CSV table of C-alpha atoms in Angstrom, one decimal:
chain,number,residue,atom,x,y,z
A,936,UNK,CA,0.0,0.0,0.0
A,937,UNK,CA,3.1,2.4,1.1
A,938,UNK,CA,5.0,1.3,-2.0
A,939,UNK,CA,2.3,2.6,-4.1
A,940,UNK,CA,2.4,6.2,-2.8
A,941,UNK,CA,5.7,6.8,-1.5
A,942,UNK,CA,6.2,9.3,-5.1
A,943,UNK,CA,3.2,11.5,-3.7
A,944,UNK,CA,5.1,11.7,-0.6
A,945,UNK,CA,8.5,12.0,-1.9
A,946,UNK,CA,7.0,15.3,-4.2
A,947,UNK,CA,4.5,16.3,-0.6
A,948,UNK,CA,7.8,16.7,1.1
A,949,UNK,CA,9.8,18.1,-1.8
A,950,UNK,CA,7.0,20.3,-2.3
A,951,UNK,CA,7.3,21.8,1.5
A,952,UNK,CA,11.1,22.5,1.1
A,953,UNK,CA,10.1,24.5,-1.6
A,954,UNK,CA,7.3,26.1,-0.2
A,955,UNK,CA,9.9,26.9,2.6
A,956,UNK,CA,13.0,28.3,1.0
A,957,UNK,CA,11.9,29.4,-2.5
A,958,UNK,CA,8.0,29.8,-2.2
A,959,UNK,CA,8.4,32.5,-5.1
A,960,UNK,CA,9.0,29.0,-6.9
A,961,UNK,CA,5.6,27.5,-6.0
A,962,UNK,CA,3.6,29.2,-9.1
A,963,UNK,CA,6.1,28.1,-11.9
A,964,UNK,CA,5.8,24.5,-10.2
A,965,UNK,CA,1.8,24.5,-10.3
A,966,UNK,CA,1.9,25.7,-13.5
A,967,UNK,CA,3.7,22.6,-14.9
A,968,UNK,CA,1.6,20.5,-12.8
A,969,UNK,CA,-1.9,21.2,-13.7
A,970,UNK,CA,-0.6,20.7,-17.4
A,971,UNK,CA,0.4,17.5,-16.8
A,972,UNK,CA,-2.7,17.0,-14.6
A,973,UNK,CA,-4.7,18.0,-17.7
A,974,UNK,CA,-2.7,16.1,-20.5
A,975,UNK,CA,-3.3,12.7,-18.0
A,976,UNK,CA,-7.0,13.8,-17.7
A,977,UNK,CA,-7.3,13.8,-21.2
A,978,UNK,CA,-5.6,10.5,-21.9
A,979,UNK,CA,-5.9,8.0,-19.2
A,980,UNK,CA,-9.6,7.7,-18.3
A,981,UNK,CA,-10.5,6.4,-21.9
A,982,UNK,CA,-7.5,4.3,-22.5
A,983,UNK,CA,-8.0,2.5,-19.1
A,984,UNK,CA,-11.8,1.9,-20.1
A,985,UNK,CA,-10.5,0.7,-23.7
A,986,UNK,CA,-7.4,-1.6,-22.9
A,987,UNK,CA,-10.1,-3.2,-20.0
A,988,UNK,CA,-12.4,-3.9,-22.5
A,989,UNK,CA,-9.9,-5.3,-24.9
A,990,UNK,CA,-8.6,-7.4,-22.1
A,991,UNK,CA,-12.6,-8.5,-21.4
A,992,UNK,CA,-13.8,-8.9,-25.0
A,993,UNK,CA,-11.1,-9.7,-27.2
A,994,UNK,CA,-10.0,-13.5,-27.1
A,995,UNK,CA,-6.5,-14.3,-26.7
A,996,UNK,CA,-6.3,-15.7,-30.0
A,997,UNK,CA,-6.9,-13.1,-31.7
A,998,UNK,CA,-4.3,-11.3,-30.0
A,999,UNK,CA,-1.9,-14.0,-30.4
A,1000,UNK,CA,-3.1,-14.2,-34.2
A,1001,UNK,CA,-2.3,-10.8,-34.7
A,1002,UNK,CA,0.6,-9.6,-33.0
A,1003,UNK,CA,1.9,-13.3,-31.9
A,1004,UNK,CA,4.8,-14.8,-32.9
A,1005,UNK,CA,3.4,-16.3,-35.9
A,1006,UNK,CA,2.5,-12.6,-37.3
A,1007,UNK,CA,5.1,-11.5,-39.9
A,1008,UNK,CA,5.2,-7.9,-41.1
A,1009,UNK,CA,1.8,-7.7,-40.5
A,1010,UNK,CA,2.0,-7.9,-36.9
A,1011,UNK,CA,4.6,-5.3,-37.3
A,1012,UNK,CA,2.7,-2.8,-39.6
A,1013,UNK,CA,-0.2,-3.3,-37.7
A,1014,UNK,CA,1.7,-2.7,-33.8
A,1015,UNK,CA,2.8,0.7,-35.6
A,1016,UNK,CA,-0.9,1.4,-36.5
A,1017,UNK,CA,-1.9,0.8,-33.4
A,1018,UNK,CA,0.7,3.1,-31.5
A,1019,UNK,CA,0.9,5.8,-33.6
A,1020,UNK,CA,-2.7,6.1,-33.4
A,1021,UNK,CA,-3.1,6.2,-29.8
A,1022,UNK,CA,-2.9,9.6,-28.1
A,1023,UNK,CA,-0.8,10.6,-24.8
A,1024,UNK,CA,2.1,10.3,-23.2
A,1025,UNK,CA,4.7,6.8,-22.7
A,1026,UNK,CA,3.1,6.1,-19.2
A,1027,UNK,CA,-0.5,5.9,-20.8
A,1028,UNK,CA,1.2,3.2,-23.2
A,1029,UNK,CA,2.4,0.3,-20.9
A,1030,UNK,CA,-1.1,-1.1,-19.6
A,1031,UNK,CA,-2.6,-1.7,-23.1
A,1032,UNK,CA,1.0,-3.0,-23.9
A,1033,UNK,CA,0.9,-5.1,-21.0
A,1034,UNK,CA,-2.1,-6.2,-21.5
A,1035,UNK,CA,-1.1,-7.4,-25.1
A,1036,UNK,CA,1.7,-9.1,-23.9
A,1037,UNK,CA,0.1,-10.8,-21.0
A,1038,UNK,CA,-2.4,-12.1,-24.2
A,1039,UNK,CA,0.0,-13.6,-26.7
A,1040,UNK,CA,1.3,-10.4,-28.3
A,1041,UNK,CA,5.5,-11.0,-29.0
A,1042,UNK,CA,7.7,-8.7,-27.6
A,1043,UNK,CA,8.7,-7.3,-30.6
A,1044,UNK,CA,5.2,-6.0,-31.5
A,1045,UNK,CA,5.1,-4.7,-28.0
A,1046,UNK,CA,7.9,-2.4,-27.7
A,1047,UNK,CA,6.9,-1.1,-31.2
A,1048,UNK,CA,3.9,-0.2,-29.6
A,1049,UNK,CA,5.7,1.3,-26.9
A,1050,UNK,CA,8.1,3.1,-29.0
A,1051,UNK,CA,5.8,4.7,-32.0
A,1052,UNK,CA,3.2,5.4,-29.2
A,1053,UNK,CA,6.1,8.0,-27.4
A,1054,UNK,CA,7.1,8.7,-30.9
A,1055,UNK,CA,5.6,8.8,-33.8
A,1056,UNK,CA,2.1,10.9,-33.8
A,1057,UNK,CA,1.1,13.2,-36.9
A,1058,UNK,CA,0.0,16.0,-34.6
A,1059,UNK,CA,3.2,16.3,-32.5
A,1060,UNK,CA,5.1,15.8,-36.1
A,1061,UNK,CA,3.1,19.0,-37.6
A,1062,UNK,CA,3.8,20.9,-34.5
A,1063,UNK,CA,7.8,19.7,-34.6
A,1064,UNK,CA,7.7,21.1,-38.1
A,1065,UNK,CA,6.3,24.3,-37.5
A,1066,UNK,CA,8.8,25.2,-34.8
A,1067,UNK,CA,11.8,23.5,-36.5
A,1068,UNK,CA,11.0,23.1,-40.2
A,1069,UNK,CA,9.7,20.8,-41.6
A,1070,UNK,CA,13.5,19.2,-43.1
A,1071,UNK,CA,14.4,18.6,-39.8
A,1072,UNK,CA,10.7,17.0,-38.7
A,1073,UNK,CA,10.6,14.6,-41.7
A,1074,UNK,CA,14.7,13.4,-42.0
A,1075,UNK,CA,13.7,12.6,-38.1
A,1076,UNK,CA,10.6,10.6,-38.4
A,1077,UNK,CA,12.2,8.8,-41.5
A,1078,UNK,CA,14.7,7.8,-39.6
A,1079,UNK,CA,13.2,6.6,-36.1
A,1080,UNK,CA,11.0,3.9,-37.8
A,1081,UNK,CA,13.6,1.8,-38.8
A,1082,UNK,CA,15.4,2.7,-35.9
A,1083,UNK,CA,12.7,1.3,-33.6
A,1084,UNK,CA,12.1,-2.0,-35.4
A,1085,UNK,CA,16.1,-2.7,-35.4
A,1086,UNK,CA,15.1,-1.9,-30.9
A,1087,UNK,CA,12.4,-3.8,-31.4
A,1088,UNK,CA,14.1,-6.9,-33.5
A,1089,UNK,CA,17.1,-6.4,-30.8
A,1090,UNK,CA,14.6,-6.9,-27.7
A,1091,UNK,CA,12.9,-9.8,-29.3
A,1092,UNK,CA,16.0,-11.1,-28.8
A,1093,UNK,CA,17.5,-10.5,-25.8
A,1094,UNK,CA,13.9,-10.6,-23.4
A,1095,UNK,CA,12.5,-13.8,-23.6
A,1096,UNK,CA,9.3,-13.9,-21.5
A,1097,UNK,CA,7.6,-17.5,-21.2
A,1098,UNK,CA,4.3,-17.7,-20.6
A,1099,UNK,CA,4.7,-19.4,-17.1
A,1100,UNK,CA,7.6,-16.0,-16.2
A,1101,UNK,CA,4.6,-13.5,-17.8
A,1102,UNK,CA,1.7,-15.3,-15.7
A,1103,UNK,CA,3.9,-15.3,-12.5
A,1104,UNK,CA,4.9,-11.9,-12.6
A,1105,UNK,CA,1.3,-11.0,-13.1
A,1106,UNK,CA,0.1,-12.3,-10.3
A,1107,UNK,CA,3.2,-10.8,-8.2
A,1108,UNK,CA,2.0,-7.6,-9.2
A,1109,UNK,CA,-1.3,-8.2,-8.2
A,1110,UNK,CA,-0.3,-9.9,-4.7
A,1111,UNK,CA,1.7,-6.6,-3.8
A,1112,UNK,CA,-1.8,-4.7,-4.5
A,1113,UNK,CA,-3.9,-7.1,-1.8
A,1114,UNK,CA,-3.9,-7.0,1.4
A,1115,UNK,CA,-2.4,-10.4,2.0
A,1116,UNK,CA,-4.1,-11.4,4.8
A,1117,UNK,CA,-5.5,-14.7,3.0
A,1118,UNK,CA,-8.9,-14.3,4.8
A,1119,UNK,CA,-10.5,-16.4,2.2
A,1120,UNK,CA,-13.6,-14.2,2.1
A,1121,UNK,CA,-13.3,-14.2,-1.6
A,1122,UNK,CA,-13.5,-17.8,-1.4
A,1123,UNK,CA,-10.2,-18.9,-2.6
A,1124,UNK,CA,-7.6,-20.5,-0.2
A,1125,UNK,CA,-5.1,-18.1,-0.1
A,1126,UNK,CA,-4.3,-14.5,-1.6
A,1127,UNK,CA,-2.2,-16.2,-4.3
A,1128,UNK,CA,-5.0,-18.3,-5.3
A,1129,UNK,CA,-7.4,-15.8,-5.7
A,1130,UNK,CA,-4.5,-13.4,-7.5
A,1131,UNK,CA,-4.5,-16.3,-10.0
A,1132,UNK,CA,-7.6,-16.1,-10.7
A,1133,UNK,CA,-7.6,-12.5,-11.4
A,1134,UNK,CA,-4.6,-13.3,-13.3
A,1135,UNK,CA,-6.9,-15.9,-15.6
A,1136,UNK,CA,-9.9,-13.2,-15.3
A,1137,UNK,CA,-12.3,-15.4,-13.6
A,1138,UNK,CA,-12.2,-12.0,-11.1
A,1139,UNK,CA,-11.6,-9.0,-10.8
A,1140,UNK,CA,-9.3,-7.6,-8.0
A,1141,UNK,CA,-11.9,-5.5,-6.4
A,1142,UNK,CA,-13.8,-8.7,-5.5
A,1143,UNK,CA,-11.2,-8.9,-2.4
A,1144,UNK,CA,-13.4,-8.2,0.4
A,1145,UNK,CA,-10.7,-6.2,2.5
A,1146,UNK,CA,-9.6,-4.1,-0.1
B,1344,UNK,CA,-8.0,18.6,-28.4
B,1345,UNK,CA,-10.0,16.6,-31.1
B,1346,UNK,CA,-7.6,13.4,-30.0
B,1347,UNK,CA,-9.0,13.8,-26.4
B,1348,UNK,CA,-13.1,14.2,-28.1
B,1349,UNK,CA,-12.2,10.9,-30.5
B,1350,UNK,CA,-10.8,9.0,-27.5
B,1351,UNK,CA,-13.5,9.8,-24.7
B,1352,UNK,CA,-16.1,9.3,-28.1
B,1353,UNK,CA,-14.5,6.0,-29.1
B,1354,UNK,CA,-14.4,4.8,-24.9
B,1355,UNK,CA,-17.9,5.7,-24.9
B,1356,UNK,CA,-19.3,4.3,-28.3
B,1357,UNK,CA,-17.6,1.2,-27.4
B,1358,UNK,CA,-18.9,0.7,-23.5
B,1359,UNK,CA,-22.1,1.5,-24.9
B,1360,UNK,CA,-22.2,-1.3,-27.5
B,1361,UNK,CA,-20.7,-3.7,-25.5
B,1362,UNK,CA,-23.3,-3.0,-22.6
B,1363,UNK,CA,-26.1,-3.8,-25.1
B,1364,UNK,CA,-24.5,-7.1,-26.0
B,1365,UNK,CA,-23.4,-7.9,-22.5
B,1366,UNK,CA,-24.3,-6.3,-19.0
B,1367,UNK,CA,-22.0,-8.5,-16.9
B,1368,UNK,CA,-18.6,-8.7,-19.3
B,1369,UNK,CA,-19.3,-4.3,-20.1
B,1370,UNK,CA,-19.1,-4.5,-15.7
B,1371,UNK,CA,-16.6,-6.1,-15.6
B,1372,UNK,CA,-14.7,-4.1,-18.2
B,1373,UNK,CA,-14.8,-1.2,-16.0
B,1374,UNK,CA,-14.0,-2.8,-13.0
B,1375,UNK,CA,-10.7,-3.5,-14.8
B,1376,UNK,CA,-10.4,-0.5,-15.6
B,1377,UNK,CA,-11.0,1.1,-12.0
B,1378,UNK,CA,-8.3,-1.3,-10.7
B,1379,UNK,CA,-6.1,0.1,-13.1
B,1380,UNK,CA,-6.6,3.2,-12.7
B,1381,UNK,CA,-6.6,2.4,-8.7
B,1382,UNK,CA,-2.8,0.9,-9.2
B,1383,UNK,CA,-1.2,3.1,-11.6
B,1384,UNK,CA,-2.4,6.7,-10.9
B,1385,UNK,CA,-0.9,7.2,-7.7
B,1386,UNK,CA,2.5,6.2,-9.1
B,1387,UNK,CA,2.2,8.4,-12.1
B,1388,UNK,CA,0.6,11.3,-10.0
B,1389,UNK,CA,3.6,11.1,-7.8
B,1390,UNK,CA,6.2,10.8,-10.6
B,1391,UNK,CA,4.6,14.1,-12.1
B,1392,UNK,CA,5.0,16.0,-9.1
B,1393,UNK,CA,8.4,15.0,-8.9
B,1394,UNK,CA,9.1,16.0,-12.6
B,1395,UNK,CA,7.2,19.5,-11.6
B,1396,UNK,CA,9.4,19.7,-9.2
B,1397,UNK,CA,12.7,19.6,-10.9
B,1398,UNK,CA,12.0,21.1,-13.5
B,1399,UNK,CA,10.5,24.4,-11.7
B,1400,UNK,CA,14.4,24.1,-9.7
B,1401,UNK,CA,16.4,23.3,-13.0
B,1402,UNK,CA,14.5,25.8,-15.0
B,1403,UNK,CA,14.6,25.7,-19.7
B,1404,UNK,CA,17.4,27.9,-19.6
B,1405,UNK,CA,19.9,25.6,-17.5
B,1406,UNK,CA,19.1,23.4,-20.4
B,1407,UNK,CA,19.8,25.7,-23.2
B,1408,UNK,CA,23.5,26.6,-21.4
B,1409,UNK,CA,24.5,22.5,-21.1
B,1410,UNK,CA,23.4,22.2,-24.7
B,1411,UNK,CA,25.6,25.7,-26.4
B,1412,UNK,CA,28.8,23.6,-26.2
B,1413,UNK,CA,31.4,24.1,-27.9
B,1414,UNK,CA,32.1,20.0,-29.4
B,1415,UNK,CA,28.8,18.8,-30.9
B,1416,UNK,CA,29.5,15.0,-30.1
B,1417,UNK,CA,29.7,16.1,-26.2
B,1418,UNK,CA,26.4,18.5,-27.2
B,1419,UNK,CA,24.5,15.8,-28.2
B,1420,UNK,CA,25.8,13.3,-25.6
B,1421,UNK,CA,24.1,16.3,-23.4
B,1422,UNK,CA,21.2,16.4,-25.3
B,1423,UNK,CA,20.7,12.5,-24.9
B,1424,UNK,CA,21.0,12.5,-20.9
B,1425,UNK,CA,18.7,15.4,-20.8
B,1426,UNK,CA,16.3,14.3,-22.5
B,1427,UNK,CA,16.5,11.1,-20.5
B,1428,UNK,CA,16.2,12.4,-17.4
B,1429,UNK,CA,13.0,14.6,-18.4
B,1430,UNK,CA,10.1,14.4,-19.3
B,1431,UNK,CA,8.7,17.7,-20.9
B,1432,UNK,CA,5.2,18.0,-22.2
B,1433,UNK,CA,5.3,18.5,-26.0
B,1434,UNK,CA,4.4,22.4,-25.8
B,1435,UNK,CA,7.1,23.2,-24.0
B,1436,UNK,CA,9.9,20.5,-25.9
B,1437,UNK,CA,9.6,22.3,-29.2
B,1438,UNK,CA,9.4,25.9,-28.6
B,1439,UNK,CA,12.3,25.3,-26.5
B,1440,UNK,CA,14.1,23.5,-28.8
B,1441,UNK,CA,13.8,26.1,-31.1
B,1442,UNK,CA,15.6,28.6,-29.2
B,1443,UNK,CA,18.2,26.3,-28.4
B,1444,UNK,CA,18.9,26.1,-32.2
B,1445,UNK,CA,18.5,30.0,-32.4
B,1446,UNK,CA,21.0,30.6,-29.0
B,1447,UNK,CA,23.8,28.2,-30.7
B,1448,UNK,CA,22.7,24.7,-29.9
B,1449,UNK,CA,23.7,22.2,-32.3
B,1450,UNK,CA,21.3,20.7,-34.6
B,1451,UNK,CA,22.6,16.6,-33.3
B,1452,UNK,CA,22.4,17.9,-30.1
B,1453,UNK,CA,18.5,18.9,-30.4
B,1454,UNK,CA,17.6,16.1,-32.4
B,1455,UNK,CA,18.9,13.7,-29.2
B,1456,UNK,CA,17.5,15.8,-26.7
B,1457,UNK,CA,14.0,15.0,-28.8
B,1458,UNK,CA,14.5,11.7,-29.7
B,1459,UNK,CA,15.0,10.6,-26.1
B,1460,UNK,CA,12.6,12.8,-24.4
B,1461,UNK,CA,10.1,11.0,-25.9
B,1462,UNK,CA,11.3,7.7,-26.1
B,1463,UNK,CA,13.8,7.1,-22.9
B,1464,UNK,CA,12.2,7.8,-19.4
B,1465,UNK,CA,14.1,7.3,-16.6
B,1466,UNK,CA,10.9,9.3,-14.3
B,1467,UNK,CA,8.7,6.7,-16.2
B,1468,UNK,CA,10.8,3.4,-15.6
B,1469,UNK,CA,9.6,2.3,-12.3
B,1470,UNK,CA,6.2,2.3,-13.9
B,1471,UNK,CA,7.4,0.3,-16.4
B,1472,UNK,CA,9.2,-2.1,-14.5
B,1473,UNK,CA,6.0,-2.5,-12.6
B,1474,UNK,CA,4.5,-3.7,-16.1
B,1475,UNK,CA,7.3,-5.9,-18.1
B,1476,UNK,CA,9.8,-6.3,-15.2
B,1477,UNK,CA,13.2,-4.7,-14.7
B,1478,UNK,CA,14.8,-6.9,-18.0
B,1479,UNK,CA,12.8,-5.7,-20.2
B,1480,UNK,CA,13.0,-1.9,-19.0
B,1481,UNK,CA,16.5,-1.7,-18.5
B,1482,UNK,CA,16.8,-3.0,-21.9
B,1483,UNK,CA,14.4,-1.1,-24.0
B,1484,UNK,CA,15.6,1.7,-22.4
B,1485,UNK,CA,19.0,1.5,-23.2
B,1486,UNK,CA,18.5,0.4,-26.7
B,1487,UNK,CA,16.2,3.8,-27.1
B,1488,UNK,CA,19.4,5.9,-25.5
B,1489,UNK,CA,21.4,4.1,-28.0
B,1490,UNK,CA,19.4,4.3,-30.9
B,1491,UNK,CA,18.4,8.3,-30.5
B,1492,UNK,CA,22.0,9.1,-30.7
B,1493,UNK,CA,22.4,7.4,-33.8
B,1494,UNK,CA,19.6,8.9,-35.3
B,1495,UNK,CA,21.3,12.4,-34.1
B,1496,UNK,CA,24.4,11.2,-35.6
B,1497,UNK,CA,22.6,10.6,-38.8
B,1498,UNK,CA,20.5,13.8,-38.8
B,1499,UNK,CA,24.1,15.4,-38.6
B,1500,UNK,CA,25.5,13.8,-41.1
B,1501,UNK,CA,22.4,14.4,-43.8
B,1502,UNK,CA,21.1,17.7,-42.8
């Protein structure tokens, strides 16, 4: 629980040492904050409710079939589509990435979803090219494609997740969110049980009775 | 603006369709969602304040000094760790860069500083690791680090 808010205390306290020794700081600061505030409001809501409902509605072998390791150059042109259409920052990117690795997706699709999702967008490349012509714009989109499917091609090879590794580091991730009390209200016999079963979607994490 | 309407309108057209086809799967959509929201916003809340933070202490025009010098290999080795240790929101990354071209800034130099504010996140990688494990982070991050320097290098050598 700690773990998962000790960066709004580290910034809570950072925030008071400003506030005490250069509060002429403190406007500058908000400033920055509320647009970031706005640019997550605008982004995150909608791609949480979208990346859940993929992860409800679309079967894994679709996702497999797709962007699996059996998907060629589509699987490649399509995980580019796919990022570079999506809006918002890098952060916004890694649950719907995870959430396509967790269903079959290969790990070279992924981090090209990653990559062109912090990259390459048509609106940030019109608004490069007004401030810094449009030369300089188009020679650098031109050449970070290739350059993020020789990352991609490079992490396909070097990460090697099994599906056993994926599923238990899902459920790690979920066990650090319960309370781990294994109190078996949910009406599985231990916490790891039940964070299996979220991990196979049989439930949902807010079915634990204590969270 | 209209990517924000198109998103909220697709999340909406979509919840709505698949609440018609199925009440309990569309419920249990958004209690996904809600748990994902409930895990990963207080990290990346957190991580923005401390990214206010900084950069309100180590304010654009620190930046635009580090990235005048004088060797344009060292510039854009600058440029790279800059723009690794950031993150600056879009409207502020290219205005900026634009007067760090018109103050003296090399071209390579800028063209790192872009390439890895986007793509190389050292205030996003414990959110990462929480998703694909440190391996994988360390990794792609590297490779990104490595790779936007040798797009830099390239932009040098054809612009």
């Amino acid at each position: 629980m700690i773990r998962r808010y000790k960066f709004i205390l580290i910034s809570l306290v950072g925030y008071l040492l400003l506030a005490l020794f250069s509060p002429e700081r403190l406007g500058a600061s908000a400033e920055l904050l509320v647009g970031f505030f706005t640019e997550m409001l605008q982004v995150l809501p909608p791609v949480f409710v979208l990346t859940a409902m993929i992860s409800v509605w679309v079967p894994n072998e679709v996702i497999t079939k797709h962007f699996g390791s059996s998907s060629s150059w589509k699987g490649i042109v399509l995980s580019f589509a796919v990022g570079s259409l999506s809006a918002g920052p890098i952060y916004a990117a890694f649950p719907a990435a995870a959430i396509l690795l967790a269903k079959g997706a290969r790990v070279q699709n992924v981090v090209i979803i990653i990559s062109s999702w912090a990259v390459i967008k048509l609106p940030m490349l019109i608004t490069e090219a007004a401030f810094l012509g449009t030369r300089f714009a188009v020679v650098r989109y031109l050449l970070t494609v290739p350059m993020i499917c020789i990352i991609a091609y490079a992490m396909e090879r070097s990460v090697k997740l099994p599906i056993e590794a994926k599923e238990d580091q899902a459920i790690a991730r979920i066990l650090s969110d319960l309370p781990g009390k294994n109190c078996r209200a949910c009406g599985y016999s231990s916490c790891h049980s039940f964070a299996q079963a979220v991990v196979q979607q049989e439930k949902a994490i807010t079915d634990c009775r204590l969270l | 603006m209209v990517q924000t309407l198109i998103l909220y309108g697709a999340a909406a057209l979509l919840l709505l369709l698949s609440f018609r086809k199925d009440r309990k799967k569309t419920v249990m959509s958004l209690k996904g969602a809600k748990t994902m929201g409930i895990s990963t916003v207080p990290e990346i809340v957190g991580l923005l304040g401390i990214v206010s933070l900084v950069l309100t202490i180590l304010p654009p025009e620190a930046i635009r000094s580090a990235l005048g010098n004088e060797s344009s290999t060292l510039s854009t080795l600058i440029g790279a760790a800059i723009g690794t240790v950031t993150i600056i929101p879009a409207f502020i990354a290219f205005p900026l860069s634009k007067q760090l071209i018109a103050s003296g800034a090399h071209l390579m130099a800028v063209a790192a500083f872009i390439t890895t504010l986007t793509m190389v996140g050292f205030a996003t990688m414990p959110l990462e690791i929480s998703h694909f494990g440190r391996r994988f982070t360390i990794l792609r991050n590297l490779y990104s680090f490595i790779a936007a320097i040798l797009i830099a290098l390239l932009m040098g050598v054809i612009l």
